[in-house]
GROMACS .gro file of C-alpha atoms in nm:
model
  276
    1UNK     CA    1  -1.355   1.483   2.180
    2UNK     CA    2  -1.143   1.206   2.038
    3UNK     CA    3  -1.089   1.184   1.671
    4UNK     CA    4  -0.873   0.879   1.497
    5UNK     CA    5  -0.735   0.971   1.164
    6UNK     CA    6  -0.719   0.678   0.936
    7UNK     CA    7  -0.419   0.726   0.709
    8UNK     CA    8  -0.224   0.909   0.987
    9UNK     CA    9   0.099   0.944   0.765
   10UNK     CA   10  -0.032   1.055   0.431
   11UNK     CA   11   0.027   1.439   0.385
   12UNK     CA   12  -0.274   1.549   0.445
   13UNK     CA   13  -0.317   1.400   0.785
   14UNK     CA   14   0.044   1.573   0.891
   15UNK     CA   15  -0.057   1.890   0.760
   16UNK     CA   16  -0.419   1.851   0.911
   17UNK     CA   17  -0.342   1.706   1.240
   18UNK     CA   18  -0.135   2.013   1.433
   19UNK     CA   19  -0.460   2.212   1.358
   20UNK     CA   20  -0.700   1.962   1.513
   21UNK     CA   21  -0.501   1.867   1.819
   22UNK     CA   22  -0.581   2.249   1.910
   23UNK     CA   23  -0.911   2.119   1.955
   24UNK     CA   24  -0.961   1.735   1.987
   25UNK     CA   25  -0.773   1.457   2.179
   26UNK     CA   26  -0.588   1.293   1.824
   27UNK     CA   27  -0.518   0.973   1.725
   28UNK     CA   28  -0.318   0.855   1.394
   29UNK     CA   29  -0.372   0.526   1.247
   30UNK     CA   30  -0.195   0.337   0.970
   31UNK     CA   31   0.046   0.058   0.892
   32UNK     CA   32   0.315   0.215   1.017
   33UNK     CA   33   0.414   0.526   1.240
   34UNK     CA   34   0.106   0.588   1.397
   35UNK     CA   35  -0.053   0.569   1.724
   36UNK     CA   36  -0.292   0.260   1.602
   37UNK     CA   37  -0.162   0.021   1.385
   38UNK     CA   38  -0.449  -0.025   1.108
   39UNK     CA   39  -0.445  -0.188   0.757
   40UNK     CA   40  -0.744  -0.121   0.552
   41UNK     CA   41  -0.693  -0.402   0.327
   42UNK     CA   42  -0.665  -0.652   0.611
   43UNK     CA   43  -0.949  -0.906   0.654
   44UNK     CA   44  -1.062  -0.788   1.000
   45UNK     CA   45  -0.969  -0.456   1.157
   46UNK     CA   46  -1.046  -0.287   1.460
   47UNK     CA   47  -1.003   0.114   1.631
   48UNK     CA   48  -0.992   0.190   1.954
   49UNK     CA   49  -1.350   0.230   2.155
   50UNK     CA   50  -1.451   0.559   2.263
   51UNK     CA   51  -1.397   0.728   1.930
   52UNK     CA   52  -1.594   1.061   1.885
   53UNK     CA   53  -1.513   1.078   1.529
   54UNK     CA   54  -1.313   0.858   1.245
   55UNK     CA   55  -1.127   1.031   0.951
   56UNK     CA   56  -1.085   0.866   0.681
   57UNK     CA   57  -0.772   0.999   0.500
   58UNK     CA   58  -0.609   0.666   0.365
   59UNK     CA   59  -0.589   0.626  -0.024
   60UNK     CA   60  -0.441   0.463  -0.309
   61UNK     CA   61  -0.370   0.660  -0.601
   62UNK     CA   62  -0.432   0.390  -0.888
   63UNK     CA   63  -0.124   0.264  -0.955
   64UNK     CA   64  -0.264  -0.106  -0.916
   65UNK     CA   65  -0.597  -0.086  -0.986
   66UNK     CA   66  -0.682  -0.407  -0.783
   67UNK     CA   67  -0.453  -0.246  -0.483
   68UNK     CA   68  -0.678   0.082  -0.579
   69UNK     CA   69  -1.034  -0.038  -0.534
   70UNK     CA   70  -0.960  -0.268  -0.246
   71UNK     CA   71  -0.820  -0.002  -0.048
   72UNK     CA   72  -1.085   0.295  -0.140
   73UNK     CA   73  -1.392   0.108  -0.153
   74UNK     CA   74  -1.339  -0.225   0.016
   75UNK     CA   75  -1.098  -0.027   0.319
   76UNK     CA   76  -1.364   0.249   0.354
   77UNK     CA   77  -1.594  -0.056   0.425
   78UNK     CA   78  -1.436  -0.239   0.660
   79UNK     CA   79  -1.372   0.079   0.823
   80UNK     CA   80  -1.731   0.134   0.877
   81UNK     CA   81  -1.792  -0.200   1.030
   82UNK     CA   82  -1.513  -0.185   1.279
   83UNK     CA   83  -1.624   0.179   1.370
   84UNK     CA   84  -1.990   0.111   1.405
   85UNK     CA   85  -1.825  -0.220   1.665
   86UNK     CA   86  -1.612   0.034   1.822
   87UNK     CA   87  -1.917   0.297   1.871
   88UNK     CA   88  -1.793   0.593   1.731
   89UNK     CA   89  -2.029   0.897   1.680
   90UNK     CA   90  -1.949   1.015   1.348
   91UNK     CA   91  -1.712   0.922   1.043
   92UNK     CA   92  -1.566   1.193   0.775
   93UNK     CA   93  -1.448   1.025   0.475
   94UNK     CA   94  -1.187   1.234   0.220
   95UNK     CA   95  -1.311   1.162  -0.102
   96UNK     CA   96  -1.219   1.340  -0.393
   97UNK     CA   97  -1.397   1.588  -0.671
   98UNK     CA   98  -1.258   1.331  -0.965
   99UNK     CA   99  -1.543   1.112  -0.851
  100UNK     CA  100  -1.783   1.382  -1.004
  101UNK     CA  101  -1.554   1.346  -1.367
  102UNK     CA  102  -1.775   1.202  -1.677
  103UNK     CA  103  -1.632   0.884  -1.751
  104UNK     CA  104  -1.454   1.014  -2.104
  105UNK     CA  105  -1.261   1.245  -1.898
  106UNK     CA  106  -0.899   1.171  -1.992
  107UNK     CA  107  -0.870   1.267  -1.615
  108UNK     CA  108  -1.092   0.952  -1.526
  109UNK     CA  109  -0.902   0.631  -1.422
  110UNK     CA  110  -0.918   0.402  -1.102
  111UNK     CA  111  -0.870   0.650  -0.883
  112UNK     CA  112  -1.171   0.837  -0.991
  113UNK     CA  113  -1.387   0.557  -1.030
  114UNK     CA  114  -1.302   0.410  -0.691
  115UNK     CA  115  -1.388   0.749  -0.505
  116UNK     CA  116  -1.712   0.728  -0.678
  117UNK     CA  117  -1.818   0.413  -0.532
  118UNK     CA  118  -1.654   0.490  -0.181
  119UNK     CA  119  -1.927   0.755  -0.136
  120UNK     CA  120  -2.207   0.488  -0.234
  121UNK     CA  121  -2.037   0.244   0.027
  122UNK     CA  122  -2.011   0.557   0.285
  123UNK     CA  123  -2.400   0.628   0.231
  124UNK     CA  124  -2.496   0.254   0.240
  125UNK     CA  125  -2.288   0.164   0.566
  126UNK     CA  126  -2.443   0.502   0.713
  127UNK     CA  127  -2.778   0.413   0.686
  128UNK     CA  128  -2.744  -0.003   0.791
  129UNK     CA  129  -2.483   0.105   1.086
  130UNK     CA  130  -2.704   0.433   1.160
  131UNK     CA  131  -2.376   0.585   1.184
  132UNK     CA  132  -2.381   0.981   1.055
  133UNK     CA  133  -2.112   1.001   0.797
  134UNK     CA  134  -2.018   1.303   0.573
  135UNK     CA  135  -1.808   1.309   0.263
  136UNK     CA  136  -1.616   1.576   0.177
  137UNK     CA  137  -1.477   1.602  -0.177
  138UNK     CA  138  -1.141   1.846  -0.226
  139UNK     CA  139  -0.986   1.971  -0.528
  140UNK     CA  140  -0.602   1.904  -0.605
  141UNK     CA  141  -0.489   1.950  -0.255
  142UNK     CA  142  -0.104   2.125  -0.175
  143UNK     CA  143   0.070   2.291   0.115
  144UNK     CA  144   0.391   2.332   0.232
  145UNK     CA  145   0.657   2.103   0.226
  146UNK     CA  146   0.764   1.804   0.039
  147UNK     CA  147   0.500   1.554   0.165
  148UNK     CA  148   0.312   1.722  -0.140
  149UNK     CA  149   0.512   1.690  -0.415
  150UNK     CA  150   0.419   1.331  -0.505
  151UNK     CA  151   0.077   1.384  -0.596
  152UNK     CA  152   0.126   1.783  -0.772
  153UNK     CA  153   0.459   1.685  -0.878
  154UNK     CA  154   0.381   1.936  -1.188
  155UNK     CA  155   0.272   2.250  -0.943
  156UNK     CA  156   0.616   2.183  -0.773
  157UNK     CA  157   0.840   2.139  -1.044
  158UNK     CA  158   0.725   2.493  -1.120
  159UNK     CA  159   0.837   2.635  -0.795
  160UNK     CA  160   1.140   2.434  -0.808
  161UNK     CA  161   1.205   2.651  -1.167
  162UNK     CA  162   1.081   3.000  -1.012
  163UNK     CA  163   1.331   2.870  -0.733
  164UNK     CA  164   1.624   2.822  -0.927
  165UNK     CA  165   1.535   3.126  -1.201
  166UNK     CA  166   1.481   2.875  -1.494
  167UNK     CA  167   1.196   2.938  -1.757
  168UNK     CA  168   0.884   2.759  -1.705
  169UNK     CA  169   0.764   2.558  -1.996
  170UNK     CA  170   0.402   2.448  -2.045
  171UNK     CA  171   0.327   2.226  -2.322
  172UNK     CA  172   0.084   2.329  -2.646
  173UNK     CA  173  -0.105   2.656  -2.685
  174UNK     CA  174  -0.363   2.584  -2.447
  175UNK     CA  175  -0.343   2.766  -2.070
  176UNK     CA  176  -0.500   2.460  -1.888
  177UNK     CA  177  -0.678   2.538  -1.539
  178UNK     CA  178  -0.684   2.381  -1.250
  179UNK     CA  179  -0.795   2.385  -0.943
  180UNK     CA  180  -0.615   2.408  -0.607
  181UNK     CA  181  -0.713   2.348  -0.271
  182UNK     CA  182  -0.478   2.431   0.021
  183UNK     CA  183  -0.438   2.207   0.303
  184UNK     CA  184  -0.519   2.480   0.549
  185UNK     CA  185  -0.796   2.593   0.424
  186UNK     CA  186  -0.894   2.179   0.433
  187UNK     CA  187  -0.790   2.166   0.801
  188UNK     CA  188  -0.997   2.469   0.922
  189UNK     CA  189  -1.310   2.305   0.712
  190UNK     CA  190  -1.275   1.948   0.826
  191UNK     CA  191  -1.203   2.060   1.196
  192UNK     CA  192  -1.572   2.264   1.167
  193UNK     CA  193  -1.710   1.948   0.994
  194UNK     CA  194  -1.617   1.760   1.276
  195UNK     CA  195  -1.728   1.987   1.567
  196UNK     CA  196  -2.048   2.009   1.411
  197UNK     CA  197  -2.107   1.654   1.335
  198UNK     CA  198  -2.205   1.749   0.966
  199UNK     CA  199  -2.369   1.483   0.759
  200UNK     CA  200  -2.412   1.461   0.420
  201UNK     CA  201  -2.188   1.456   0.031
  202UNK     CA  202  -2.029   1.814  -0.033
  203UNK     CA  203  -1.747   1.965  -0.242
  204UNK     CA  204  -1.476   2.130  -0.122
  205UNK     CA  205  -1.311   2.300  -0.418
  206UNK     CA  206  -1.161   2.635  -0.438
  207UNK     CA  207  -1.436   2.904  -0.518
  208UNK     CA  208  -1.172   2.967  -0.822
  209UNK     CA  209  -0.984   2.780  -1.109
  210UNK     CA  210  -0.665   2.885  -1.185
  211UNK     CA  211  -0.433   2.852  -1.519
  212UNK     CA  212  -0.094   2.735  -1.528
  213UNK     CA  213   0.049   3.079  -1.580
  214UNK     CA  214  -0.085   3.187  -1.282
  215UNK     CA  215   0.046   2.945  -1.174
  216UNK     CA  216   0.345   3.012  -1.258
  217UNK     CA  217   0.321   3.414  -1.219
  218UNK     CA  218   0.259   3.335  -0.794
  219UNK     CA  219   0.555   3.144  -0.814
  220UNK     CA  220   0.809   3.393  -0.997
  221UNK     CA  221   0.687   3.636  -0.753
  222UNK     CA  222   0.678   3.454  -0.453
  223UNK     CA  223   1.065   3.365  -0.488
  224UNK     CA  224   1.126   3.746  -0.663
  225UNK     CA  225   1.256   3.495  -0.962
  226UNK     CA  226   1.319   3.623  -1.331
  227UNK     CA  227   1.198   3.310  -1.478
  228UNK     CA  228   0.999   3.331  -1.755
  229UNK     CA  229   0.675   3.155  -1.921
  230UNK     CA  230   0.705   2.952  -2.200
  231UNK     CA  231   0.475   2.795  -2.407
  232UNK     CA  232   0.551   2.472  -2.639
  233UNK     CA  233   0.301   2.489  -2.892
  234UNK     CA  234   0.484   2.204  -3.063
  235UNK     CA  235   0.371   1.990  -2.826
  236UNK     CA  236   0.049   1.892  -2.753
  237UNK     CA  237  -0.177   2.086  -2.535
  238UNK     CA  238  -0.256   2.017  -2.199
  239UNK     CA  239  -0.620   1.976  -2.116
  240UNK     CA  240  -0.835   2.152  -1.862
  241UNK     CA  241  -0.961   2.029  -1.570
  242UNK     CA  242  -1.130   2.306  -1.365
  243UNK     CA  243  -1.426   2.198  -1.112
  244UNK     CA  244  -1.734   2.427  -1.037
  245UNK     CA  245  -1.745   2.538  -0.656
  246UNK     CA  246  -2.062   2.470  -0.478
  247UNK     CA  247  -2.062   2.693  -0.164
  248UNK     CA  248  -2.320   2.490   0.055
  249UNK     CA  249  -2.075   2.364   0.316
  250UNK     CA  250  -1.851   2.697   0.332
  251UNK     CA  251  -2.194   2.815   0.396
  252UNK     CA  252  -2.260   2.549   0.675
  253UNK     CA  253  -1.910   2.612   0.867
  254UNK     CA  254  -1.898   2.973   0.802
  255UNK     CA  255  -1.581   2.967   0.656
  256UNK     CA  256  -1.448   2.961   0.270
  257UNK     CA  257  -1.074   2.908   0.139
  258UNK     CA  258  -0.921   3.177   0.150
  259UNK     CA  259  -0.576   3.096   0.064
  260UNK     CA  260  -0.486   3.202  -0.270
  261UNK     CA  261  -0.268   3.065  -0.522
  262UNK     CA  262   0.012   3.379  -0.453
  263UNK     CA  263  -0.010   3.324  -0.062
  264UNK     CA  264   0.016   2.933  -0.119
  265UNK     CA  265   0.345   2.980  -0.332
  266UNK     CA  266   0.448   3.231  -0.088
  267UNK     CA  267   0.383   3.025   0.224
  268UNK     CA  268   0.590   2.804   0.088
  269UNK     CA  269   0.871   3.001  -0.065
  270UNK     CA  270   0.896   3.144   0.285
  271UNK     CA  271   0.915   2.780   0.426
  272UNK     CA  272   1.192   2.686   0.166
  273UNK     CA  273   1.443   2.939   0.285
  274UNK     CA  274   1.394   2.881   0.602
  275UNK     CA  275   1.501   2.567   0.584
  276UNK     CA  276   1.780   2.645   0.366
   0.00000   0.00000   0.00000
């Protein structure tokens, strides 16, 4: 089978792609470094024939809002024309669980709002191309390395404390949870997802939210640091953003995250001194 991931350099595709080229023939694609050149916000793009399945990884984080909504809604579309030209079987797109945020979430922005309206564009194009599509929707995603640190630059500036042995402080009196996926876990889902050409809108959170200070805690134990926890209640408090797991696709692939938020920060305390 011959899967092309779209948005071959982003983190998630490195961490992702060693896992599927156990089982598929891979291809990367992107502007630059990757097997198929492919820009998303180009008038008229094109993949390769023979496809088996597209992954749609490629995102922009609303920084340009414009940039933001031509690349997540407009990109996934063109996508879906040149891969129902191209003939491929089956399209995943990565969306994200901010889509499912109420609009006076301080949380919501462009990001958000344009991950909402790629899953309406990945349902439309399904049904006019007749091309099965699923959309998956992860939590915060991490894993090892730096790759990650620009979009949890918070979750690794607390490593980088529990690293170093210096306290961790989180602003106001409130503990605020999150919610952490691993990209592991995501790799062993989407490579199911993809063997058995699932269709359909899911989650993919982590069956649990988490709060900063256990955060933190995993952390200070996974590099056996004497940091400490620190709370600023002058400042003002962080608010939560946690995300209800729904458990039908675990269900589907017969498999659910398992990797925890102490075997994440150890996987990747272990990774740090190797490379040290």
């Amino acid at each position: 089978m011959r899967v092309l991931i779209v948005g071959g350099r982003s983190a998630l595709a490195q961490a992702i792609a060693p896992l599927l080229r156990e089982r598929y023939d891979v291809l990367t694609a992107g502007r630059g470094g990757c097997d198929v050149e492919l820009d998303l916000c180009a008038h008229d793009i094109q993949i390769p024939n023979d496809i088996d399945c597209v992954v749609n990884m490629a995102a922009a984080f609303g920084g340009d809002t414009l940039q933001t909504i031509d690349v997540n809604v407009l990109g996934l579309m063109r996508l879906c024309h040149a891969s129902s030209r191209a003939n491929a079987k089956h399209l995943v797109h990565i969306s994200s669980i901010f889509s499912d945020l109420a609009n006076d979430s301080p949380f919501f922005g462009a990001y958000a709002l344009s991950k909402r309206h790629s899953e309406d564009v990945a349902q439309l194009c399904g049904r006019e191309f007749r091309l099965p599509v699923a959309v998956l929707k992860p939590s915060q995603i991490y894993g090892v390395g730096e790759a990650f640190r620009k979009h949890q630059p918070f979750l690794y500036t607390i490593m980088d404390k529990a690293e170093r042995g210096e306290d961790i402080a989180i602003f106001g009196s409130n503990d605020p949870v999150r919610n952490f996926i691993h990209a592991d876990d995501m790799a062993r889902i989407l490579s199911a997802v993809i063997a058995m050409k699932i269709e359909g809108i899911y989650r993919c959170v982590n069956p649990d939210n988490v709060r900063y200070s256990q955060v933190a805690a995993a952390a200070i134990s996974a590099f056996e640091s004497e940091s400490k926890v620190r709370f600023l209640t002058d400042k003002p408090d962080i608010p939560d953003n946690g995300f209800a797991c729904d458990e039908t696709l675990f269900r589907m692939v017969d498999y659910r995250p398992h990797v925890s938020t102490m075997q994440g920060m150890q996987m990747e305390a272990a990774h740090r001194r190797l490379a040290s």
